[in-house]
Amino acid sequence: MKDMEESYTLEQVKKSREMTFLSCFSEVNDSMLIWSHYADGHTGFCLEYNFKKPDRERILTGALNPVIYREDPLDISEYLIHGINYGLEFNNLISTYWTMIKSSDWAYEKEWRIIFPLLKGEGFNRALFKPEAIYLGTEISQEHKRELIGIAKSKQIRLFQMKKETNGFKLVPEQIL
C-alpha cells in the first residue's frame, strides 16, 4: 500500500509540473550571483518590469506571487493520500502553493513568480507588457549589445550597461539610452 501511495504521489507531482506554467522575476538587478546563475555568466541581459502600474492586465498581476523561502521542502503526500482515500479531485491551488516554495538558500533573489495552473498539459504563451528598461551584462558580446541597443531605440526603452564597481563586488547600472 505504501508503494502504491508513493507511486500515486509521484504521478500527481509530475502531472502538476506538466500543467503548471510559470515565469520568474526578481526584485534585484545588481546581484553578482543572479547574473552568474541566470545570465550565462554576465553575458546576458535583464528586463525590468513594473507590475504596479494601474493599467497592468489583471490576469497577470493576479497570478503574481512572492516566493516563500523555507528550510524544508513542502510535503504534499498526506494531502494526496487523503485525496485517494476519499476520492477527491486534485486541487490546482496546491500546485500554485507548491510552486511558490523554494529553499531559503535562494532568499537573496527576492523572487516573484507568475503561476498559471492549467487543466491541460498544453503549451502556454502569454504576452507581457513593455519592459521599463533593459540591463546588459558586464560580459555581453558586442553583437548582442548592438542588437539590444537597436531594440531599445525602436521600442523607446531605457537601456543600461552593468559595470563592476572598481573597489568592490557590486554591480552598478550605467545608462546608455
PDB file of C-alpha atoms in Angstrom:
ATOM      1  CA  MET A   1       0.000   0.000   0.000  1.00  0.00           C
ATOM      2  CA  LYS A   2       2.836   2.403   0.870  1.00  0.00           C
ATOM      3  CA  ASP A   3       4.473   1.783  -2.555  1.00  0.00           C
ATOM      4  CA  MET A   4       1.148   2.469  -4.259  1.00  0.00           C
ATOM      5  CA  GLU A   5       0.716   5.720  -2.298  1.00  0.00           C
ATOM      6  CA  GLU A   6       4.256   6.862  -3.161  1.00  0.00           C
ATOM      7  CA  SER A   7       3.724   5.986  -6.833  1.00  0.00           C
ATOM      8  CA  TYR A   8       0.455   7.972  -6.888  1.00  0.00           C
ATOM      9  CA  THR A   9       2.104  10.922  -5.139  1.00  0.00           C
ATOM     10  CA  LEU A  10       4.955  10.979  -7.675  1.00  0.00           C
ATOM     11  CA  GLU A  11       2.462  10.700 -10.550  1.00  0.00           C
ATOM     12  CA  GLN A  12       0.404  13.658  -9.229  1.00  0.00           C
ATOM     13  CA  VAL A  13       3.523  15.767  -8.702  1.00  0.00           C
ATOM     14  CA  LYS A  14       4.666  15.000 -12.281  1.00  0.00           C
ATOM     15  CA  LYS A  15       1.216  15.890 -13.671  1.00  0.00           C
ATOM     16  CA  SER A  16       1.183  19.094 -11.638  1.00  0.00           C
ATOM     17  CA  ARG A  17       4.584  20.120 -13.033  1.00  0.00           C
ATOM     18  CA  GLU A  18       3.481  19.436 -16.611  1.00  0.00           C
ATOM     19  CA  MET A  19       0.322  21.523 -16.198  1.00  0.00           C
ATOM     20  CA  THR A  20       1.740  24.473 -14.271  1.00  0.00           C
ATOM     21  CA  PHE A  21       3.289  27.293 -16.253  1.00  0.00           C
ATOM     22  CA  LEU A  22       5.378  29.966 -14.609  1.00  0.00           C
ATOM     23  CA  SER A  23       7.639  32.935 -15.203  1.00  0.00           C
ATOM     24  CA  CYS A  24      10.172  34.051 -12.631  1.00  0.00           C
ATOM     25  CA  PHE A  25      11.141  37.599 -11.692  1.00  0.00           C
ATOM     26  CA  SER A  26      13.457  39.169  -9.122  1.00  0.00           C
ATOM     27  CA  GLU A  27      13.296  42.423  -7.184  1.00  0.00           C
ATOM     28  CA  VAL A  28      17.051  42.882  -7.660  1.00  0.00           C
ATOM     29  CA  ASN A  29      19.099  43.504 -10.780  1.00  0.00           C
ATOM     30  CA  ASP A  30      22.531  44.050  -9.254  1.00  0.00           C
ATOM     31  CA  SER A  31      23.327  40.664  -7.712  1.00  0.00           C
ATOM     32  CA  MET A  32      26.578  39.089  -8.901  1.00  0.00           C
ATOM     33  CA  LEU A  33      25.149  35.629  -8.160  1.00  0.00           C
ATOM     34  CA  ILE A  34      21.928  36.176 -10.087  1.00  0.00           C
ATOM     35  CA  TRP A  35      23.858  37.434 -13.118  1.00  0.00           C
ATOM     36  CA  SER A  36      26.160  34.412 -12.845  1.00  0.00           C
ATOM     37  CA  HIS A  37      23.313  31.889 -12.497  1.00  0.00           C
ATOM     38  CA  TYR A  38      20.712  33.249 -14.905  1.00  0.00           C
ATOM     39  CA  ALA A  39      22.533  35.431 -17.432  1.00  0.00           C
ATOM     40  CA  ASP A  40      25.166  32.967 -18.663  1.00  0.00           C
ATOM     41  CA  GLY A  41      27.994  34.372 -16.571  1.00  0.00           C
ATOM     42  CA  HIS A  42      27.084  38.051 -17.105  1.00  0.00           C
ATOM     43  CA  THR A  43      26.855  37.658 -20.923  1.00  0.00           C
ATOM     44  CA  GLY A  44      23.054  38.004 -20.994  1.00  0.00           C
ATOM     45  CA  PHE A  45      20.609  40.772 -20.194  1.00  0.00           C
ATOM     46  CA  CYS A  46      17.895  41.618 -17.673  1.00  0.00           C
ATOM     47  CA  LEU A  47      14.464  43.122 -18.343  1.00  0.00           C
ATOM     48  CA  GLU A  48      12.849  45.456 -15.805  1.00  0.00           C
ATOM     49  CA  TYR A  49       9.062  45.305 -15.466  1.00  0.00           C
ATOM     50  CA  ASN A  50       6.752  47.421 -13.327  1.00  0.00           C
ATOM     51  CA  PHE A  51       3.787  45.346 -12.173  1.00  0.00           C
ATOM     52  CA  LYS A  52       2.434  48.175 -10.001  1.00  0.00           C
ATOM     53  CA  LYS A  53       1.211  50.416 -12.806  1.00  0.00           C
ATOM     54  CA  PRO A  54      -2.602  50.643 -12.798  1.00  0.00           C
ATOM     55  CA  ASP A  55      -3.011  49.661 -16.469  1.00  0.00           C
ATOM     56  CA  ARG A  56      -1.487  46.189 -15.985  1.00  0.00           C
ATOM     57  CA  GLU A  57      -3.556  43.204 -17.062  1.00  0.00           C
ATOM     58  CA  ARG A  58      -5.289  41.751 -14.004  1.00  0.00           C
ATOM     59  CA  ILE A  59      -4.801  38.136 -15.089  1.00  0.00           C
ATOM     60  CA  LEU A  60      -1.021  38.674 -14.927  1.00  0.00           C
ATOM     61  CA  THR A  61      -0.852  40.695 -11.730  1.00  0.00           C
ATOM     62  CA  GLY A  62      -3.336  38.331 -10.057  1.00  0.00           C
ATOM     63  CA  ALA A  63      -1.118  35.360 -10.886  1.00  0.00           C
ATOM     64  CA  LEU A  64       1.995  37.099  -9.494  1.00  0.00           C
ATOM     65  CA  ASN A  65       3.068  35.540  -6.190  1.00  0.00           C
ATOM     66  CA  PRO A  66       6.062  36.088  -3.913  1.00  0.00           C
ATOM     67  CA  VAL A  67       8.290  33.059  -3.481  1.00  0.00           C
ATOM     68  CA  ILE A  68       8.177  31.601   0.025  1.00  0.00           C
ATOM     69  CA  TYR A  69      11.639  30.645   1.231  1.00  0.00           C
ATOM     70  CA  ARG A  70      11.758  27.696   3.633  1.00  0.00           C
ATOM     71  CA  GLU A  71      14.311  25.482   5.303  1.00  0.00           C
ATOM     72  CA  ASP A  72      12.364  22.315   4.428  1.00  0.00           C
ATOM     73  CA  PRO A  73      10.519  21.351   1.244  1.00  0.00           C
ATOM     74  CA  LEU A  74       6.738  21.241   1.253  1.00  0.00           C
ATOM     75  CA  ASP A  75       5.452  17.682   1.704  1.00  0.00           C
ATOM     76  CA  ILE A  76       2.089  17.250  -0.035  1.00  0.00           C
ATOM     77  CA  SER A  77       1.988  13.449   0.211  1.00  0.00           C
ATOM     78  CA  GLU A  78      -0.541  13.427   3.094  1.00  0.00           C
ATOM     79  CA  TYR A  79      -2.863  15.696   1.111  1.00  0.00           C
ATOM     80  CA  LEU A  80      -2.594  13.406  -1.925  1.00  0.00           C
ATOM     81  CA  ILE A  81      -3.144  10.247   0.138  1.00  0.00           C
ATOM     82  CA  HIS A  82      -6.189  11.866   1.766  1.00  0.00           C
ATOM     83  CA  GLY A  83      -7.482  12.546  -1.745  1.00  0.00           C
ATOM     84  CA  ILE A  84      -7.021   8.885  -2.721  1.00  0.00           C
ATOM     85  CA  ASN A  85      -8.831   7.658   0.381  1.00  0.00           C
ATOM     86  CA  TYR A  86     -11.812   9.961  -0.110  1.00  0.00           C
ATOM     87  CA  GLY A  87     -11.938  10.090  -3.922  1.00  0.00           C
ATOM     88  CA  LEU A  88     -11.196  13.812  -4.050  1.00  0.00           C
ATOM     89  CA  GLU A  89     -10.016  15.643  -7.173  1.00  0.00           C
ATOM     90  CA  PHE A  90      -6.596  17.282  -7.139  1.00  0.00           C
ATOM     91  CA  ASN A  91      -6.877  20.988  -6.232  1.00  0.00           C
ATOM     92  CA  ASN A  92      -4.817  23.254  -8.511  1.00  0.00           C
ATOM     93  CA  LEU A  93      -4.249  25.660  -5.603  1.00  0.00           C
ATOM     94  CA  ILE A  94      -1.863  23.038  -4.218  1.00  0.00           C
ATOM     95  CA  SER A  95       0.160  23.340  -7.449  1.00  0.00           C
ATOM     96  CA  THR A  96       0.260  27.111  -7.097  1.00  0.00           C
ATOM     97  CA  TYR A  97       1.334  26.993  -3.460  1.00  0.00           C
ATOM     98  CA  TRP A  98       3.848  24.217  -4.065  1.00  0.00           C
ATOM     99  CA  THR A  99       5.349  26.200  -6.966  1.00  0.00           C
ATOM    100  CA  MET A 100       5.848  29.209  -4.665  1.00  0.00           C
ATOM    101  CA  ILE A 101       8.184  27.271  -2.321  1.00  0.00           C
ATOM    102  CA  LYS A 102      11.963  27.486  -2.651  1.00  0.00           C
ATOM    103  CA  SER A 103      14.922  26.761  -0.383  1.00  0.00           C
ATOM    104  CA  SER A 104      15.889  29.621   1.924  1.00  0.00           C
ATOM    105  CA  ASP A 105      19.394  29.386   0.390  1.00  0.00           C
ATOM    106  CA  TRP A 106      17.942  31.358  -2.539  1.00  0.00           C
ATOM    107  CA  ALA A 107      16.311  34.143  -0.494  1.00  0.00           C
ATOM    108  CA  TYR A 108      18.789  36.738  -1.807  1.00  0.00           C
ATOM    109  CA  GLU A 109      16.941  36.530  -5.164  1.00  0.00           C
ATOM    110  CA  LYS A 110      13.780  38.144  -3.745  1.00  0.00           C
ATOM    111  CA  GLU A 111      11.865  36.210  -6.370  1.00  0.00           C
ATOM    112  CA  TRP A 112       8.290  36.536  -7.580  1.00  0.00           C
ATOM    113  CA  ARG A 113       6.538  34.114  -9.916  1.00  0.00           C
ATOM    114  CA  ILE A 114       3.609  34.362 -12.283  1.00  0.00           C
ATOM    115  CA  ILE A 115       1.949  30.965 -11.878  1.00  0.00           C
ATOM    116  CA  PHE A 116      -0.776  29.504 -14.096  1.00  0.00           C
ATOM    117  CA  PRO A 117      -2.003  26.038 -13.066  1.00  0.00           C
ATOM    118  CA  LEU A 118      -3.927  24.765 -16.081  1.00  0.00           C
ATOM    119  CA  LEU A 119      -6.177  21.773 -16.550  1.00  0.00           C
ATOM    120  CA  LYS A 120      -4.421  20.600 -19.707  1.00  0.00           C
ATOM    121  CA  GLY A 121      -0.732  19.968 -20.266  1.00  0.00           C
ATOM    122  CA  GLU A 122      -0.624  22.035 -23.456  1.00  0.00           C
ATOM    123  CA  GLY A 123       1.791  24.803 -24.374  1.00  0.00           C
ATOM    124  CA  PHE A 124       1.234  28.240 -22.939  1.00  0.00           C
ATOM    125  CA  ASN A 125       2.234  31.627 -24.308  1.00  0.00           C
ATOM    126  CA  ARG A 126       1.133  34.953 -22.894  1.00  0.00           C
ATOM    127  CA  ALA A 127       2.380  38.367 -23.984  1.00  0.00           C
ATOM    128  CA  LEU A 128       3.758  40.625 -21.279  1.00  0.00           C
ATOM    129  CA  PHE A 129       3.633  44.416 -21.293  1.00  0.00           C
ATOM    130  CA  LYS A 130       6.583  46.504 -22.472  1.00  0.00           C
ATOM    131  CA  PRO A 131       9.627  46.457 -20.163  1.00  0.00           C
ATOM    132  CA  GLU A 132      10.644  49.646 -18.371  1.00  0.00           C
ATOM    133  CA  ALA A 133      14.352  49.050 -19.011  1.00  0.00           C
ATOM    134  CA  ILE A 134      16.961  46.633 -20.320  1.00  0.00           C
ATOM    135  CA  TYR A 135      20.182  45.923 -18.396  1.00  0.00           C
ATOM    136  CA  LEU A 136      23.156  44.479 -20.278  1.00  0.00           C
ATOM    137  CA  GLY A 137      25.519  42.065 -18.551  1.00  0.00           C
ATOM    138  CA  THR A 138      29.108  43.127 -17.905  1.00  0.00           C
ATOM    139  CA  GLU A 139      30.380  40.493 -20.363  1.00  0.00           C
ATOM    140  CA  ILE A 140      27.738  40.808 -23.103  1.00  0.00           C
ATOM    141  CA  SER A 141      29.095  40.397 -26.642  1.00  0.00           C
ATOM    142  CA  GLN A 142      29.307  43.475 -28.856  1.00  0.00           C
ATOM    143  CA  GLU A 143      26.966  41.796 -31.342  1.00  0.00           C
ATOM    144  CA  HIS A 144      24.249  41.231 -28.709  1.00  0.00           C
ATOM    145  CA  LYS A 145      24.801  44.711 -27.301  1.00  0.00           C
ATOM    146  CA  ARG A 146      24.256  46.311 -30.746  1.00  0.00           C
ATOM    147  CA  GLU A 147      21.137  44.189 -31.279  1.00  0.00           C
ATOM    148  CA  LEU A 148      19.647  45.182 -27.902  1.00  0.00           C
ATOM    149  CA  ILE A 149      20.510  48.851 -28.450  1.00  0.00           C
ATOM    150  CA  GLY A 150      18.538  48.681 -31.709  1.00  0.00           C
ATOM    151  CA  ILE A 151      15.551  47.076 -29.972  1.00  0.00           C
ATOM    152  CA  ALA A 152      15.670  49.590 -27.101  1.00  0.00           C
ATOM    153  CA  LYS A 153      15.766  52.532 -29.543  1.00  0.00           C
ATOM    154  CA  SER A 154      12.909  51.232 -31.673  1.00  0.00           C
ATOM    155  CA  LYS A 155      10.704  50.428 -28.669  1.00  0.00           C
ATOM    156  CA  GLN A 156      11.759  53.511 -26.665  1.00  0.00           C
ATOM    157  CA  ILE A 157      13.012  51.500 -23.689  1.00  0.00           C
ATOM    158  CA  ARG A 158      15.707  52.769 -21.332  1.00  0.00           C
ATOM    159  CA  LEU A 159      18.977  50.815 -21.645  1.00  0.00           C
ATOM    160  CA  PHE A 160      21.705  50.329 -19.046  1.00  0.00           C
ATOM    161  CA  GLN A 161      25.124  48.667 -19.097  1.00  0.00           C
ATOM    162  CA  MET A 162      26.031  46.892 -15.868  1.00  0.00           C
ATOM    163  CA  LYS A 163      29.539  47.720 -14.645  1.00  0.00           C
ATOM    164  CA  LYS A 164      31.584  46.125 -11.875  1.00  0.00           C
ATOM    165  CA  GLU A 165      32.393  48.579  -9.109  1.00  0.00           C
ATOM    166  CA  THR A 166      36.135  49.321  -9.149  1.00  0.00           C
ATOM    167  CA  ASN A 167      36.610  48.881  -5.393  1.00  0.00           C
ATOM    168  CA  GLY A 168      34.134  46.177  -4.521  1.00  0.00           C
ATOM    169  CA  PHE A 169      31.873  43.378  -5.632  1.00  0.00           C
ATOM    170  CA  LYS A 170      28.804  45.399  -6.534  1.00  0.00           C
ATOM    171  CA  LEU A 171      27.261  45.877  -9.940  1.00  0.00           C
ATOM    172  CA  VAL A 172      26.209  49.377 -10.931  1.00  0.00           C
ATOM    173  CA  PRO A 173      23.973  50.281 -13.900  1.00  0.00           C
ATOM    174  CA  GLU A 174      25.226  52.983 -16.259  1.00  0.00           C
ATOM    175  CA  GLN A 175      22.539  54.430 -18.550  1.00  0.00           C
ATOM    176  CA  ILE A 176      23.236  54.205 -22.306  1.00  0.00           C
ATOM    177  CA  LEU A 177      19.784  55.229 -23.634  1.00  0.00           C
TER     178      LEU A 177
END
